[in-house]
Amino acid sequence: MEGCVELMDKLHQLQQKDTTIEKYQKKIELLLMKAGIREELRITIARFQSGIRYEFWDRVELLPYNDMNDLVHMWIRVKQQLMRKTSSTKEYPNMSSSQKEGGIPLQIKKTTRKKKEKEKPLEK
């Protein structure tokens, strides 16, 4: 069995890296339990957030949450949203965001207007 000092070191150095949010959360809970540490929720949440990859911070930091499970689910949803956006960008690299979201492309709008102008007879 690991000593308390070693467990505390692991806990302080713990980072999400390439693991999922769920696995990272379980690892924190396991280390806290093994070390016999009972800390306030706000401290555990701060510990959790300090080890998370920064790619989602700007989207999650302002969202409300009640407990650790809410926070974990929020991180998962944000990651899924970003992954969907990234995959649609890879599928259609030359499209603008308005085209991907169902908007009318700017080129079509301009072309349509030009065609209508050409079709009108010149008034003298």
PDB file of C-alpha atoms in Angstrom:
ATOM      1  CA  MET A   1       0.000   0.000   0.000  1.00  0.00           C
ATOM      2  CA  GLU A   2       1.229   3.442  -0.862  1.00  0.00           C
ATOM      3  CA  GLY A   3       2.128   5.878   1.843  1.00  0.00           C
ATOM      4  CA  CYS A   4       0.128   9.009   2.492  1.00  0.00           C
ATOM      5  CA  VAL A   5       2.907  11.279   1.235  1.00  0.00           C
ATOM      6  CA  GLU A   6       3.133   9.422  -2.081  1.00  0.00           C
ATOM      7  CA  LEU A   7      -0.652   9.559  -2.501  1.00  0.00           C
ATOM      8  CA  MET A   8      -0.687  13.280  -1.753  1.00  0.00           C
ATOM      9  CA  ASP A   9       2.077  13.831  -4.329  1.00  0.00           C
ATOM     10  CA  LYS A  10       0.093  11.911  -6.938  1.00  0.00           C
ATOM     11  CA  LEU A  11      -3.026  13.877  -6.089  1.00  0.00           C
ATOM     12  CA  HIS A  12      -1.271  17.240  -6.388  1.00  0.00           C
ATOM     13  CA  GLN A  13       0.384  16.322  -9.676  1.00  0.00           C
ATOM     14  CA  LEU A  14      -2.651  14.677 -11.253  1.00  0.00           C
ATOM     15  CA  GLN A  15      -3.532  15.977 -14.731  1.00  0.00           C
ATOM     16  CA  GLN A  16      -6.218  14.886 -17.179  1.00  0.00           C
ATOM     17  CA  LYS A  17      -3.818  14.562 -20.127  1.00  0.00           C
ATOM     18  CA  ASP A  18      -5.247  12.036 -22.615  1.00  0.00           C
ATOM     19  CA  THR A  19      -7.803  10.402 -20.330  1.00  0.00           C
ATOM     20  CA  THR A  20     -11.525  11.089 -20.408  1.00  0.00           C
ATOM     21  CA  ILE A  21     -13.151  13.486 -17.967  1.00  0.00           C
ATOM     22  CA  GLU A  22     -14.887  10.558 -16.254  1.00  0.00           C
ATOM     23  CA  LYS A  23     -11.652   8.614 -15.744  1.00  0.00           C
ATOM     24  CA  TYR A  24      -9.907  11.724 -14.489  1.00  0.00           C
ATOM     25  CA  GLN A  25     -12.709  12.354 -11.952  1.00  0.00           C
ATOM     26  CA  LYS A  26     -12.597   8.710 -10.765  1.00  0.00           C
ATOM     27  CA  LYS A  27      -8.814   8.900 -10.364  1.00  0.00           C
ATOM     28  CA  ILE A  28      -9.162  11.980  -8.116  1.00  0.00           C
ATOM     29  CA  GLU A  29     -11.872  10.302  -6.035  1.00  0.00           C
ATOM     30  CA  LEU A  30      -9.800   7.118  -5.704  1.00  0.00           C
ATOM     31  CA  LEU A  31      -6.671   8.985  -4.604  1.00  0.00           C
ATOM     32  CA  LEU A  32      -8.672  11.039  -2.076  1.00  0.00           C
ATOM     33  CA  MET A  33     -10.216   7.868  -0.710  1.00  0.00           C
ATOM     34  CA  LYS A  34      -6.906   5.963  -0.525  1.00  0.00           C
ATOM     35  CA  ALA A  35      -5.255   8.884   1.263  1.00  0.00           C
ATOM     36  CA  GLY A  36      -8.211   9.188   3.649  1.00  0.00           C
ATOM     37  CA  ILE A  37      -8.768  12.825   2.707  1.00  0.00           C
ATOM     38  CA  ARG A  38     -12.174  14.423   3.127  1.00  0.00           C
ATOM     39  CA  GLU A  39     -12.163  17.917   1.746  1.00  0.00           C
ATOM     40  CA  GLU A  40     -14.811  20.518   1.023  1.00  0.00           C
ATOM     41  CA  LEU A  41     -16.549  20.238  -2.325  1.00  0.00           C
ATOM     42  CA  ARG A  42     -15.196  23.592  -3.510  1.00  0.00           C
ATOM     43  CA  ILE A  43     -11.631  22.380  -2.894  1.00  0.00           C
ATOM     44  CA  THR A  44     -12.214  19.112  -4.760  1.00  0.00           C
ATOM     45  CA  ILE A  45     -13.741  21.065  -7.650  1.00  0.00           C
ATOM     46  CA  ALA A  46     -10.755  23.428  -7.713  1.00  0.00           C
ATOM     47  CA  ARG A  47      -8.423  20.404  -7.688  1.00  0.00           C
ATOM     48  CA  PHE A  48     -10.410  18.841 -10.537  1.00  0.00           C
ATOM     49  CA  GLN A  49     -10.391  22.003 -12.642  1.00  0.00           C
ATOM     50  CA  SER A  50      -6.708  22.669 -12.107  1.00  0.00           C
ATOM     51  CA  GLY A  51      -5.783  19.402 -13.812  1.00  0.00           C
ATOM     52  CA  ILE A  52      -8.112  19.678 -16.798  1.00  0.00           C
ATOM     53  CA  ARG A  53      -6.854  20.437 -20.292  1.00  0.00           C
ATOM     54  CA  TYR A  54      -7.370  24.111 -21.111  1.00  0.00           C
ATOM     55  CA  GLU A  55      -9.041  23.690 -24.504  1.00  0.00           C
ATOM     56  CA  PHE A  56     -12.557  23.921 -22.997  1.00  0.00           C
ATOM     57  CA  TRP A  57     -12.007  26.431 -20.190  1.00  0.00           C
ATOM     58  CA  ASP A  58     -13.549  29.462 -21.866  1.00  0.00           C
ATOM     59  CA  ARG A  59     -16.807  27.580 -22.471  1.00  0.00           C
ATOM     60  CA  VAL A  60     -17.189  25.937 -19.078  1.00  0.00           C
ATOM     61  CA  GLU A  61     -15.912  28.461 -16.569  1.00  0.00           C
ATOM     62  CA  LEU A  62     -18.992  30.699 -16.725  1.00  0.00           C
ATOM     63  CA  LEU A  63     -21.636  27.953 -16.636  1.00  0.00           C
ATOM     64  CA  PRO A  64     -23.437  27.245 -13.344  1.00  0.00           C
ATOM     65  CA  TYR A  65     -23.094  23.891 -11.579  1.00  0.00           C
ATOM     66  CA  ASN A  66     -24.252  22.483  -8.242  1.00  0.00           C
ATOM     67  CA  ASP A  67     -21.809  19.684  -7.582  1.00  0.00           C
ATOM     68  CA  MET A  68     -18.976  17.644  -9.033  1.00  0.00           C
ATOM     69  CA  ASN A  69     -21.302  15.497 -11.187  1.00  0.00           C
ATOM     70  CA  ASP A  70     -22.852  18.622 -12.747  1.00  0.00           C
ATOM     71  CA  LEU A  71     -19.393  19.945 -13.522  1.00  0.00           C
ATOM     72  CA  VAL A  72     -18.230  16.675 -15.083  1.00  0.00           C
ATOM     73  CA  HIS A  73     -21.363  16.432 -17.251  1.00  0.00           C
ATOM     74  CA  MET A  74     -20.899  20.032 -18.336  1.00  0.00           C
ATOM     75  CA  TRP A  75     -17.313  19.320 -19.429  1.00  0.00           C
ATOM     76  CA  ILE A  76     -18.521  16.269 -21.367  1.00  0.00           C
ATOM     77  CA  ARG A  77     -21.243  18.247 -23.176  1.00  0.00           C
ATOM     78  CA  VAL A  78     -18.853  21.044 -24.107  1.00  0.00           C
ATOM     79  CA  LYS A  79     -16.291  18.560 -25.411  1.00  0.00           C
ATOM     80  CA  GLN A  80     -18.968  16.821 -27.515  1.00  0.00           C
ATOM     81  CA  GLN A  81     -20.153  20.151 -28.938  1.00  0.00           C
ATOM     82  CA  LEU A  82     -16.619  21.125 -29.903  1.00  0.00           C
ATOM     83  CA  MET A  83     -15.977  17.713 -31.419  1.00  0.00           C
ATOM     84  CA  ARG A  84     -19.136  18.043 -33.551  1.00  0.00           C
ATOM     85  CA  LYS A  85     -18.020  21.486 -34.725  1.00  0.00           C
ATOM     86  CA  THR A  86     -14.528  20.210 -35.485  1.00  0.00           C
ATOM     87  CA  SER A  87     -15.825  17.215 -37.423  1.00  0.00           C
ATOM     88  CA  SER A  88     -18.172  19.376 -39.517  1.00  0.00           C
ATOM     89  CA  THR A  89     -15.272  21.724 -40.267  1.00  0.00           C
ATOM     90  CA  LYS A  90     -13.172  18.771 -41.446  1.00  0.00           C
ATOM     91  CA  GLU A  91     -16.013  17.416 -43.623  1.00  0.00           C
ATOM     92  CA  TYR A  92     -16.636  20.764 -45.335  1.00  0.00           C
ATOM     93  CA  PRO A  93     -13.381  22.729 -45.102  1.00  0.00           C
ATOM     94  CA  ASN A  94     -14.307  25.348 -47.740  1.00  0.00           C
ATOM     95  CA  MET A  95     -17.719  26.237 -46.304  1.00  0.00           C
ATOM     96  CA  SER A  96     -18.342  29.221 -44.115  1.00  0.00           C
ATOM     97  CA  SER A  97     -19.980  28.736 -40.719  1.00  0.00           C
ATOM     98  CA  SER A  98     -23.280  30.151 -42.048  1.00  0.00           C
ATOM     99  CA  GLN A  99     -23.322  27.511 -44.788  1.00  0.00           C
ATOM    100  CA  LYS A 100     -22.732  24.714 -42.292  1.00  0.00           C
ATOM    101  CA  GLU A 101     -25.548  26.013 -40.149  1.00  0.00           C
ATOM    102  CA  GLY A 102     -27.986  26.089 -43.062  1.00  0.00           C
ATOM    103  CA  GLY A 103     -27.543  29.697 -44.112  1.00  0.00           C
ATOM    104  CA  ILE A 104     -27.459  30.861 -47.717  1.00  0.00           C
ATOM    105  CA  PRO A 105     -23.913  31.228 -48.973  1.00  0.00           C
ATOM    106  CA  LEU A 106     -22.821  34.746 -49.756  1.00  0.00           C
ATOM    107  CA  GLN A 107     -21.750  33.772 -53.281  1.00  0.00           C
ATOM    108  CA  ILE A 108     -25.221  32.503 -54.143  1.00  0.00           C
ATOM    109  CA  LYS A 109     -26.836  35.682 -52.843  1.00  0.00           C
ATOM    110  CA  LYS A 110     -24.547  37.835 -55.004  1.00  0.00           C
ATOM    111  CA  THR A 111     -24.942  35.621 -58.080  1.00  0.00           C
ATOM    112  CA  THR A 112     -28.720  35.629 -57.805  1.00  0.00           C
ATOM    113  CA  ARG A 113     -28.814  39.414 -57.564  1.00  0.00           C
ATOM    114  CA  LYS A 114     -26.523  39.790 -60.594  1.00  0.00           C
ATOM    115  CA  LYS A 115     -28.648  37.417 -62.680  1.00  0.00           C
ATOM    116  CA  LYS A 116     -31.789  39.351 -61.850  1.00  0.00           C
ATOM    117  CA  GLU A 117     -30.096  42.611 -62.837  1.00  0.00           C
ATOM    118  CA  LYS A 118     -28.975  41.123 -66.163  1.00  0.00           C
ATOM    119  CA  GLU A 119     -32.447  39.751 -66.902  1.00  0.00           C
ATOM    120  CA  LYS A 120     -34.165  43.115 -66.479  1.00  0.00           C
ATOM    121  CA  PRO A 121     -34.509  45.035 -69.717  1.00  0.00           C
ATOM    122  CA  LEU A 122     -32.717  48.315 -69.740  1.00  0.00           C
ATOM    123  CA  GLU A 123     -35.078  51.234 -69.295  1.00  0.00           C
ATOM    124  CA  LYS A 124     -34.502  54.237 -71.500  1.00  0.00           C
TER     125      LYS A 124
END
